Coordinates of C-alpha atoms in Angstrom, one line a residue:
M27 CA -7.1 11.4 35.6
G28 CA -6.4 14.3 33.2
Q29 CA -6.4 14.1 29.5
Y30 CA -2.6 14.5 29.4
Q31 CA -2.3 11.4 31.5
L32 CA -4.7 9.5 29.2
S33 CA -2.7 10.5 26.1
Q34 CA 0.8 10.0 27.4
E35 CA 0.5 6.9 29.7
N36 CA -1.8 4.8 27.5
R37 CA 0.6 3.9 24.7
R38 CA -1.7 1.2 23.4
Y39 CA -5.3 1.5 22.4
N40 CA -7.6 0.5 25.2
P41 CA -11.4 0.9 24.6
E42 CA -12.3 0.3 28.2
T43 CA -10.0 3.1 29.4
L44 CA -11.5 5.4 26.8
V45 CA -15.1 4.7 27.9
K46 CA -14.2 5.3 31.6
Y47 CA -12.4 8.5 30.7
F48 CA -14.8 10.2 28.3
R49 CA -18.0 9.1 30.1
F50 CA -17.3 11.8 32.7
R51 CA -16.2 14.4 30.2
P52 CA -19.2 15.0 28.1
W53 CA -18.1 18.6 27.2
L54 CA -15.1 17.1 25.2
V55 CA -17.4 14.5 23.5
W56 CA -20.2 17.0 22.5
G57 CA -17.7 19.6 21.5
R58 CA -16.1 17.2 19.0
I59 CA -19.6 16.0 17.8
L60 CA -20.8 19.5 17.2
T61 CA -17.5 20.4 15.3
I62 CA -18.0 17.4 13.0
I63 CA -21.7 18.2 12.4
W64 CA -20.9 21.8 11.7
F65 CA -18.2 21.1 9.1
F66 CA -20.2 18.5 7.2
S67 CA -23.6 20.3 7.4
G68 CA -22.0 23.3 5.7
F69 CA -20.7 21.0 3.0
I70 CA -24.1 19.3 2.5
V71 CA -26.0 22.6 2.4
G72 CA -23.5 23.9 -0.2
M73 CA -24.0 20.8 -2.4
K74 CA -27.8 21.2 -2.2
T75 CA -27.7 24.9 -2.8
D76 CA -25.6 24.2 -6.0
E77 CA -28.3 21.8 -7.2
W78 CA -31.1 24.3 -6.5
L79 CA -29.3 27.1 -8.4
G80 CA -28.3 24.8 -11.2
K81 CA -24.6 25.3 -10.5
A82 CA -23.7 21.7 -9.4
E83 CA -21.3 21.1 -12.3
Q84 CA -19.8 24.5 -12.2
N85 CA -19.0 24.3 -8.5
Q86 CA -17.8 20.7 -8.4
P87 CA -14.1 21.6 -8.1
L88 CA -15.0 24.1 -5.3
R89 CA -16.9 21.4 -3.4
A90 CA -14.1 18.8 -3.9
T91 CA -11.6 21.2 -2.4
Q92 CA -14.0 22.0 0.4
L93 CA -14.3 18.3 1.3
R94 CA -10.6 17.8 1.4
K95 CA -10.1 20.9 3.7
I96 CA -12.9 19.6 6.0
I97 CA -11.2 16.2 6.3
T98 CA -7.8 17.8 6.9
R99 CA -9.2 20.1 9.6
L100 CA -10.9 17.2 11.4
G101 CA -7.6 15.5 11.8
P102 CA -5.7 12.2 11.4
T103 CA -8.7 9.8 11.9
F104 CA -10.7 11.3 9.2
I105 CA -7.6 11.7 7.0
K106 CA -7.1 7.9 7.2
V107 CA -10.7 7.4 5.9
G108 CA -10.1 9.9 3.1
Q109 CA -6.9 8.1 2.1
A110 CA -8.7 4.8 1.8
L111 CA -11.4 6.5 -0.5
S112 CA -8.7 8.2 -2.6
T113 CA -7.6 4.8 -4.0
R114 CA -11.1 3.9 -5.4
P115 CA -11.5 5.6 -8.9
D116 CA -14.4 3.2 -9.5
L117 CA -16.3 4.5 -6.5
I118 CA -15.3 8.2 -6.2
R119 CA -16.0 10.7 -9.0
K120 CA -12.9 12.2 -10.7
D121 CA -13.1 15.8 -9.2
F122 CA -13.4 14.5 -5.6
L123 CA -10.7 11.8 -6.2
E124 CA -8.1 14.4 -7.4
E125 CA -8.6 16.3 -4.1
L126 CA -8.6 13.2 -1.9
I127 CA -5.3 12.0 -3.5
K128 CA -3.7 15.1 -1.9
L129 CA -4.4 13.5 1.5
Q130 CA -1.8 10.9 0.9
D131 CA 1.3 13.1 1.3
Q132 CA 0.3 16.7 0.5
L133 CA -1.2 17.7 3.9
P134 CA -0.4 21.0 5.6
P135 CA 2.9 20.6 7.5
Y136 CA 3.3 21.7 11.1
S137 CA 6.0 24.0 12.4
N138 CA 9.6 23.0 11.4
A139 CA 10.8 24.4 14.7
I140 CA 8.6 22.0 16.7
A141 CA 9.7 19.1 14.4
F142 CA 13.4 19.8 14.9
Q143 CA 12.9 20.2 18.6
T144 CA 11.2 16.8 18.6
I145 CA 14.1 15.2 16.8
E146 CA 16.6 16.7 19.2
R147 CA 14.6 15.8 22.3
E148 CA 13.9 12.2 21.2
L149 CA 17.4 11.4 20.0
G150 CA 19.2 13.3 22.7
R151 CA 21.6 15.3 20.5
P152 CA 21.7 18.6 18.5
L153 CA 20.4 18.4 14.9
E154 CA 23.9 19.2 13.5
E155 CA 25.4 16.3 15.3
L156 CA 22.8 13.8 14.0
Y157 CA 22.8 14.8 10.3
S158 CA 25.3 16.5 8.1
E159 CA 22.4 18.1 6.2
I160 CA 18.6 18.2 6.4
T161 CA 16.0 19.9 4.3
P162 CA 14.7 23.1 5.9
N163 CA 11.1 22.1 5.1
P164 CA 9.4 18.7 4.9
V165 CA 9.4 16.9 1.6
A166 CA 6.1 15.2 2.5
A167 CA 3.4 15.7 5.1
A168 CA 1.1 12.8 6.0
S169 CA -1.7 12.2 8.5
L170 CA 0.5 11.2 11.4
G171 CA 3.8 12.8 10.7
Q172 CA 6.0 14.6 8.2
V173 CA 9.2 13.6 6.4
Y174 CA 12.5 15.4 5.9
Q175 CA 15.3 14.4 3.5
A176 CA 18.7 14.3 5.3
R177 CA 22.2 12.9 5.1
L178 CA 24.1 11.1 7.9
H179 CA 27.7 12.1 8.7
T180 CA 28.7 8.7 7.3
G181 CA 27.3 9.7 3.9
E182 CA 24.0 7.7 3.7
E183 CA 21.0 9.5 2.3
V184 CA 18.0 9.1 4.6
A185 CA 14.4 10.0 5.2
V186 CA 13.6 11.4 8.7
K187 CA 10.0 10.8 9.8
V188 CA 8.8 13.0 12.7
Q189 CA 5.5 12.5 14.4
R190 CA 2.9 15.2 14.7
P191 CA 2.5 16.7 18.2
N192 CA -0.4 15.8 20.5
L193 CA -1.7 13.0 18.3
R194 CA -3.0 10.7 21.0
P195 CA -5.6 13.0 22.5
V196 CA -7.3 13.5 19.1
L197 CA -7.1 9.8 18.2
N198 CA -8.5 8.8 21.6
L199 CA -11.5 11.1 21.3
D200 CA -12.3 10.2 17.6
L201 CA -12.0 6.4 18.3
Y202 CA -14.3 6.7 21.3
L203 CA -16.9 8.5 19.1
M204 CA -16.5 5.9 16.3
R205 CA -17.0 3.1 18.8
W206 CA -20.0 4.8 20.3
A207 CA -21.5 5.4 16.8
A208 CA -20.8 1.7 15.8
G209 CA -22.6 0.5 18.9
W210 CA -25.6 2.8 18.2
L211 CA -25.7 1.8 14.5
A212 CA -25.3 -2.0 14.8
P213 CA -28.8 -2.9 15.9
W214 CA -30.3 -0.8 13.1
L215 CA -28.4 -2.6 10.3
P216 CA -29.9 -5.6 8.5
L217 CA -29.2 -9.0 10.1
N218 CA -25.5 -9.3 10.9
L219 CA -24.3 -6.4 8.8
G220 CA -23.5 -4.6 12.1
H221 CA -22.1 -7.7 13.8
D222 CA -18.7 -6.9 15.5
L223 CA -18.8 -3.3 14.3
Q224 CA -17.3 -2.2 17.5
L225 CA -14.6 -4.9 17.2
I226 CA -13.8 -3.6 13.7
V227 CA -13.3 -0.1 15.3
D228 CA -11.2 -1.7 18.0
E229 CA -9.0 -3.4 15.4
F230 CA -8.6 -0.1 13.5
G231 CA -7.8 1.7 16.8
T232 CA -5.2 -1.0 17.8
K233 CA -3.5 -0.6 14.4
L234 CA -3.6 3.2 14.5
F235 CA -1.9 3.2 17.9
E236 CA 0.7 0.7 16.6
E237 CA 1.3 3.1 13.7
I238 CA 2.3 6.0 15.9
D239 CA 4.9 3.8 17.7
Y240 CA 8.0 4.2 15.4
F241 CA 10.0 1.5 17.1
N242 CA 7.2 -0.9 16.2
E243 CA 7.3 0.4 12.6
G244 CA 11.0 -0.2 12.4
R245 CA 10.6 -3.8 13.6
N246 CA 7.8 -4.3 11.0
A247 CA 10.0 -3.0 8.2
E248 CA 12.8 -5.5 9.1
K249 CA 10.3 -8.4 9.3
F250 CA 8.8 -7.4 6.0
A251 CA 12.3 -7.2 4.4
T252 CA 13.2 -10.6 5.7
N253 CA 10.1 -12.1 4.1
F254 CA 11.0 -10.6 0.7
R255 CA 14.8 -11.0 1.0
D256 CA 14.8 -13.5 -2.0
D257 CA 12.5 -11.3 -4.2
P258 CA 14.5 -8.8 -6.3
R259 CA 11.3 -7.1 -7.4
V260 CA 10.5 -5.7 -4.0
K261 CA 12.5 -3.0 -2.2
V262 CA 12.3 -2.3 1.5
P263 CA 14.3 0.6 3.1
S264 CA 16.9 -0.1 5.8
I265 CA 16.2 1.2 9.3
Y266 CA 18.9 3.3 11.1
W267 CA 18.2 2.4 14.7
R268 CA 20.8 4.8 16.2
Y269 CA 18.6 7.6 14.8
T270 CA 15.2 6.2 15.7
S271 CA 12.9 6.6 18.7
D272 CA 9.2 6.3 19.6
R273 CA 8.4 9.5 17.6
V274 CA 11.3 9.8 15.2
L275 CA 12.2 7.2 12.5
T276 CA 15.3 7.4 10.3
L277 CA 15.3 5.1 7.3
E278 CA 17.0 4.7 3.9
W279 CA 15.9 7.2 1.3
I280 CA 14.1 5.7 -1.7
N281 CA 14.2 7.4 -5.1
G282 CA 11.2 6.6 -7.3
F283 CA 7.8 7.6 -8.5
K284 CA 4.4 7.6 -6.8
L285 CA 2.2 4.9 -8.3
T286 CA -0.4 7.5 -9.2
D287 CA 2.1 9.5 -11.2
T288 CA 1.4 7.6 -14.4
A289 CA 3.0 10.3 -16.6
A290 CA 6.4 10.1 -14.8
I291 CA 6.3 6.3 -14.9
K292 CA 5.7 6.3 -18.6
R293 CA 8.4 8.9 -19.2
A294 CA 10.9 6.7 -17.3
G295 CA 10.0 3.8 -19.7
L296 CA 8.7 1.6 -16.9
D297 CA 6.1 -1.0 -17.7
Q298 CA 2.9 -0.1 -15.8
N299 CA 1.4 -3.6 -16.1
R300 CA 4.6 -5.1 -14.8
I301 CA 4.4 -2.8 -11.8
I302 CA 0.8 -3.8 -11.2
E303 CA 1.8 -7.5 -11.4
I304 CA 4.6 -7.0 -8.8
G305 CA 2.1 -5.2 -6.5
V306 CA -0.6 -7.8 -6.8
T307 CA 1.7 -10.9 -6.4
A308 CA 3.5 -9.2 -3.5
G309 CA 0.1 -8.7 -1.9
L310 CA -0.8 -12.3 -2.4
Q311 CA 2.5 -13.5 -1.0
Q312 CA 1.9 -11.4 2.1
L313 CA -1.5 -13.0 2.7
L314 CA -1.0 -16.6 1.5
E315 CA 2.7 -17.2 2.1
H316 CA 4.1 -15.0 4.9
G317 CA 0.8 -14.2 6.7
F318 CA 2.3 -10.7 7.5
F319 CA 0.6 -8.1 5.4
H320 CA 0.6 -4.4 4.7
A321 CA -2.8 -3.1 5.9
D322 CA -2.4 0.5 4.5
P323 CA -1.0 0.3 1.0
H324 CA -2.2 3.7 -0.4
P325 CA -0.1 5.3 -3.1
G326 CA 1.7 7.6 -0.6
N327 CA 3.3 4.4 0.8
L328 CA 4.2 2.7 -2.5
F329 CA 6.8 3.8 -5.1
A330 CA 8.0 2.5 -8.4
T331 CA 11.8 2.7 -8.3
F332 CA 13.9 3.9 -11.3
D333 CA 14.8 0.3 -12.1
G334 CA 11.2 -1.0 -12.0
R335 CA 11.0 -2.4 -8.5
M336 CA 8.1 -1.9 -6.1
A337 CA 9.2 0.0 -2.9
Y338 CA 7.2 0.0 0.3
I339 CA 8.1 2.9 2.6
D340 CA 5.6 2.8 5.5
F341 CA 5.2 -0.1 7.8
G342 CA 3.1 1.4 10.7
M343 CA -0.1 -0.5 9.9
M344 CA 0.6 -4.2 9.5
D345 CA -1.2 -7.4 10.6
Q346 CA -0.5 -11.1 11.0
L347 CA -2.5 -14.1 9.9
T348 CA -2.2 -17.5 11.6
E349 CA -1.1 -20.6 9.7
G350 CA -4.7 -21.9 10.0
M351 CA -6.1 -18.7 8.4
K352 CA -3.7 -18.9 5.5
E353 CA -4.5 -22.6 4.8
T354 CA -8.3 -21.9 5.0
L355 CA -7.9 -19.0 2.6
V356 CA -6.3 -21.3 0.1
D357 CA -9.0 -23.9 0.8
A358 CA -11.6 -21.2 0.0
L359 CA -9.9 -20.5 -3.3
V360 CA -9.7 -24.2 -4.3
H361 CA -13.4 -24.8 -3.3
S362 CA -14.5 -21.7 -5.3
V363 CA -12.7 -23.1 -8.4
N364 CA -14.1 -26.6 -7.7
Q365 CA -17.6 -25.1 -7.2
D366 CA -17.8 -27.0 -3.9
Y367 CA -20.1 -24.6 -2.2
T368 CA -20.8 -26.7 0.9
E369 CA -17.1 -26.9 1.7
L370 CA -16.8 -23.2 0.8
A371 CA -19.5 -22.4 3.4
E372 CA -17.6 -24.4 6.0
D373 CA -14.5 -22.4 5.1
Y374 CA -16.4 -19.2 5.9
V375 CA -17.4 -20.7 9.3
K376 CA -13.7 -21.4 10.0
L377 CA -12.7 -17.9 8.9
G378 CA -15.4 -16.3 11.1
F379 CA -17.7 -15.0 8.4
L380 CA -20.4 -17.3 9.7
A381 CA -21.0 -18.2 13.3
P382 CA -20.0 -21.8 14.4
N383 CA -23.6 -22.9 15.0
T384 CA -24.9 -21.5 11.7
D385 CA -27.1 -23.8 9.6
I386 CA -25.3 -23.6 6.2
R387 CA -27.8 -25.6 4.2
P388 CA -29.9 -22.6 3.1
I389 CA -26.7 -20.6 2.5
V390 CA -25.1 -23.1 0.1
P391 CA -27.5 -22.5 -2.8
A392 CA -27.3 -18.7 -2.2
L393 CA -23.5 -18.9 -2.4
E394 CA -23.7 -20.9 -5.6
A395 CA -26.1 -18.4 -7.2
V396 CA -23.9 -15.4 -6.3
L397 CA -20.5 -16.9 -7.1
K398 CA -21.5 -18.6 -10.3
N399 CA -22.6 -15.1 -11.5
A400 CA -19.4 -13.4 -10.2
I401 CA -16.8 -16.1 -11.1
G402 CA -18.4 -18.6 -13.5
E403 CA -19.3 -16.4 -16.5
S404 CA -16.0 -14.9 -17.4
V405 CA -12.8 -14.8 -15.4
S406 CA -11.5 -11.9 -17.5
K407 CA -14.4 -9.7 -16.2
L408 CA -13.9 -10.5 -12.5
N409 CA -12.5 -7.9 -10.1
F410 CA -12.5 -7.7 -6.3
K411 CA -15.2 -5.1 -6.3
T412 CA -17.5 -7.6 -8.2
I413 CA -17.0 -10.1 -5.4
T414 CA -17.5 -7.6 -2.5
D415 CA -20.6 -6.3 -4.2
S416 CA -22.0 -9.8 -4.6
F417 CA -21.3 -10.6 -0.9
S418 CA -22.9 -7.4 0.2
E419 CA -26.2 -8.8 -1.2
L420 CA -25.7 -12.0 0.9
M421 CA -25.1 -10.0 4.1
Y422 CA -28.5 -8.5 3.9
E423 CA -30.2 -11.9 3.6
Y424 CA -28.0 -14.3 5.4
P425 CA -26.1 -14.3 8.7
F426 CA -22.8 -13.3 7.2
R427 CA -20.6 -10.9 9.2
V428 CA -17.2 -9.3 8.7
P429 CA -14.6 -10.5 11.3
A430 CA -12.5 -7.6 12.7
K431 CA -9.3 -9.3 11.3
F432 CA -10.7 -9.5 7.8
A433 CA -11.9 -5.9 7.7
L434 CA -8.2 -4.9 7.4
I435 CA -7.6 -7.5 4.8
I436 CA -10.6 -6.4 2.7
R437 CA -9.4 -2.8 3.0
S438 CA -5.9 -3.7 1.9
L439 CA -7.2 -5.7 -1.1
V440 CA -9.7 -3.0 -2.2
T441 CA -6.9 -0.4 -1.8
Q442 CA -4.4 -2.4 -3.9
E443 CA -7.0 -3.0 -6.6
G444 CA -7.8 0.7 -6.6
I445 CA -4.1 1.6 -7.1
A446 CA -3.9 -0.9 -10.0
L447 CA -7.0 0.7 -11.6
S448 CA -5.4 4.1 -11.4
L449 CA -2.4 2.7 -13.4
N450 CA -4.6 0.7 -15.8
P451 CA -8.3 1.3 -15.9
D452 CA -8.8 -2.1 -17.7
F453 CA -6.9 -4.0 -15.0
K454 CA -8.5 -7.3 -13.8
I455 CA -7.0 -8.7 -10.6
V456 CA -7.5 -12.4 -11.6
E457 CA -5.3 -12.0 -14.7
V458 CA -2.4 -11.6 -12.2
A459 CA -3.8 -13.5 -9.2
Y460 CA -4.7 -16.7 -11.0
P461 CA -1.2 -17.5 -12.4
Y462 CA 0.3 -16.9 -9.0
I463 CA -2.2 -19.2 -7.2
A464 CA -1.8 -21.8 -10.0
Q465 CA 2.0 -21.7 -9.6
R466 CA 1.8 -22.1 -5.8
L467 CA -0.5 -25.1 -6.2
L468 CA 1.6 -26.8 -8.9
K469 CA 4.8 -26.4 -7.0
G470 CA 3.3 -28.0 -3.9
E471 CA 6.1 -26.8 -1.7
T472 CA 4.4 -27.8 1.6
P473 CA 2.2 -30.8 2.5
P474 CA -0.9 -28.5 3.0
L475 CA -0.4 -27.1 -0.5
R476 CA 0.0 -30.6 -2.0
R477 CA -3.2 -31.7 -0.3
R478 CA -5.1 -28.7 -1.7
L479 CA -3.7 -29.5 -5.2
L480 CA -5.0 -33.1 -4.9
N481 CA -8.4 -31.7 -3.7
L482 CA -8.5 -29.5 -6.8
L483 CA -7.5 -32.3 -9.3
F484 CA -9.8 -35.0 -7.9
K485 CA -13.5 -34.5 -7.7
N486 CA -15.9 -37.2 -6.6
G487 CA -13.0 -39.7 -6.8
K488 CA -12.3 -38.8 -10.5
F489 CA -9.2 -37.2 -11.8
Q490 CA -10.0 -33.8 -13.5
W491 CA -7.6 -33.8 -16.5
E492 CA -9.0 -30.4 -17.8
R493 CA -8.2 -28.8 -14.4
L494 CA -4.6 -29.9 -14.6
E495 CA -4.4 -28.5 -18.1
D496 CA -6.0 -25.2 -17.0
L497 CA -3.6 -24.9 -14.0
I498 CA -0.6 -25.3 -16.2
A499 CA -1.9 -23.0 -18.9
I500 CA -2.8 -20.3 -16.3
A501 CA 0.6 -20.7 -14.5
R502 CA 2.4 -20.3 -17.8
A503 CA 0.6 -16.9 -18.4
D504 CA 3.5 -15.6 -16.3
N505 CA 6.5 -15.9 -18.6
S506 CA 8.9 -16.2 -15.7
F507 CA 7.3 -19.5 -14.6
D508 CA 9.6 -22.5 -15.3
L509 CA 7.7 -25.8 -15.5
L510 CA 10.8 -28.0 -15.1
P511 CA 11.5 -27.4 -11.4
T512 CA 7.8 -28.0 -10.7
A513 CA 8.0 -31.3 -12.7
Q514 CA 11.0 -32.4 -10.7
M515 CA 9.3 -31.7 -7.4
G516 CA 6.2 -33.5 -8.7
L517 CA 8.2 -36.6 -9.6
Q518 CA 10.0 -36.6 -6.2
F519 CA 6.6 -36.4 -4.5
L520 CA 5.2 -39.2 -6.6
L521 CA 8.1 -41.4 -5.7
S522 CA 7.9 -40.6 -2.0
E523 CA 5.9 -42.5 0.7
E524 CA 3.6 -39.5 0.9
G525 CA 2.9 -39.9 -2.8
Q526 CA 1.5 -43.5 -2.5
Y527 CA -2.1 -42.4 -2.6
L528 CA -1.4 -40.2 -5.7
R529 CA 0.3 -43.1 -7.5
Q530 CA -2.8 -45.3 -6.9
Q531 CA -5.2 -42.5 -8.0
L532 CA -3.1 -41.7 -11.1
L533 CA -3.2 -45.4 -12.2
I534 CA -6.9 -45.4 -11.7
A535 CA -7.3 -42.1 -13.6
L536 CA -5.3 -43.6 -16.5
T537 CA -7.4 -46.7 -16.8
E538 CA -10.8 -45.7 -15.5
D539 CA -14.0 -46.4 -17.5
D540 CA -12.3 -49.5 -18.8
R541 CA -10.0 -47.6 -21.2
L542 CA -6.6 -46.0 -21.4
H543 CA -6.9 -42.2 -21.3
T544 CA -4.3 -41.6 -24.0
A545 CA -6.1 -38.7 -25.5
E546 CA -6.0 -36.7 -22.2
V547 CA -2.3 -37.6 -21.8
Q548 CA -1.6 -36.5 -25.4
S549 CA -3.4 -33.2 -24.9
L550 CA -1.4 -32.6 -21.7
W551 CA 1.9 -33.5 -23.4
N552 CA 1.1 -31.1 -26.3
L553 CA 0.7 -28.3 -23.7
V554 CA 4.0 -28.8 -22.1
K555 CA 6.3 -30.4 -24.7
D556 CA 7.9 -27.2 -25.8
E557 CA 9.3 -26.6 -22.3
L558 CA 10.1 -30.2 -21.5
Q559 CA 12.8 -30.9 -24.0
P560 CA 14.2 -34.5 -23.8
N561 CA 17.7 -33.5 -22.5
R562 CA 16.3 -31.3 -19.8
L563 CA 13.6 -33.8 -18.9
F564 CA 16.2 -36.6 -18.6
N565 CA 18.3 -34.5 -16.2
V566 CA 15.3 -33.7 -14.1
A567 CA 14.3 -37.4 -14.0
I568 CA 17.9 -38.4 -13.0
G569 CA 17.9 -35.7 -10.3
A570 CA 14.6 -36.9 -8.8
L571 CA 15.4 -40.6 -9.0
S572 CA 18.8 -40.2 -7.4
D573 CA 17.2 -39.4 -4.1
F574 CA 15.2 -42.6 -3.9
S575 CA 15.7 -46.3 -3.5
K576 CA 15.1 -48.9 -6.1
E577 CA 12.1 -50.1 -4.2
R578 CA 10.4 -46.7 -4.3
T579 CA 11.2 -46.2 -8.0
A580 CA 9.7 -49.6 -8.7
A581 CA 6.5 -48.4 -7.3
L582 CA 6.0 -46.3 -10.4
L583 CA 6.3 -49.2 -12.9
P584 CA 2.5 -49.8 -13.0
V585 CA 2.0 -46.1 -14.1
F586 CA 4.8 -46.3 -16.7
N587 CA 3.3 -49.6 -18.0
A588 CA 0.0 -47.9 -18.4
F589 CA 1.7 -45.2 -20.6
N590 CA 3.5 -47.9 -22.6
G591 CA 0.3 -49.8 -23.2
K592 CA -1.1 -46.9 -25.2

């Protein structure tokens, strides 16, 4: 089977096929290995020579440019790695970062003639019949394709994304080498640090091949748009299917600013912190609500629109979480706040970070030591890098591993935090994430979320008044949060059959330790009274009570009597 057959017939990533193919073509493998070694050895020798000659600082810009050119010449697989690094100002020094950012959409374009021939061949019509106008040169060139600005004959302004030629042969060979290197490195890494390393490469390869299927990207965009149809803060471009194929994608043109263009964002009078908030909450919604998340959110794929919305423009690399995974992620958050480290260790088993037969007893105190240090001291100082750094210590000492699925999630979260840091160096992810999670728990829109709220509010059978106060205070940190709808849903739940257990526990909480807990109730009321004005509260109560029978409403009398007894 020839290389052409491998690249054209295998539309999806298949590691077994790659192994069978390249095992008998060592000249291709060693040719690529020697090319990679040659490029990077020259870069390393140059860096060391600068140190020996005392010119390291003077030649920093030169070496940064050299690194970008090496990554660019090595092709799309290495460019993807460089793009991920370009979003980490806390990890990459400034001179290198400025060059790596150019990998997002400032790569050398390929021939316009080849691109236009691809459009005509894929869509089956001459260029002038497809578009009334199209830019003679690409407006952006990325790792897998380049983009032209055009206008349809019906007047719509569109972006035309055209795939680079001969991508699959290069991707096949690089992924084979990455998989071989992962298998060779895994046994040498401490404990389970190398566990499933090949599966992580396979997950990356699968997503990379999905990314070069533009039909798949169009479907992803429409699914993403459906998930955010009720969120006016998020903009998703429309897909023009009549002008789309496997290698050509035509979508709505988005006007806006790259998130790294902080000067333009400021000149436009946009609130950078508001843009960060939209990005972080949209990311959390993707993971914890929809389960369908953007796995490649680098700044070349995200824009701030002129009216302050967040626009996503690339949907090639997406992934899906199961309902069980979403629920377990929320469990892990609740157990972290509750400092229930045994349950947290069990969550890690369910998520695949620990093997099913792992003895978690020695891991629990280690988790407590690490997370108390990362979370317990000061919420305001916590960022995602703090947590990942803390867990990297655990992975050297205990049998933690990174499941292939979560490698993409971690990459997505780290990238989004890096983007936020580029907009605001003092950004702390929990300042946005905590209010969102608190609101989700307080609203209790689904039975699983209501169960998790109860788990948070009750510990060792006792109602945690301070946690309820903290949740409300954190949720209200977002000025758009309205407590009244949440109060109405809470009252409806309390009156329902499902709320029978809560009614009993609330009565116990109000009267436990042989006293009425009026001070706690008064403290809670002081926190919410400004929002719960009597007339609005009365309307909410009437609305909630109207849905229930007299018998159910009567079930609340013991609780009301407890309040009256104060």
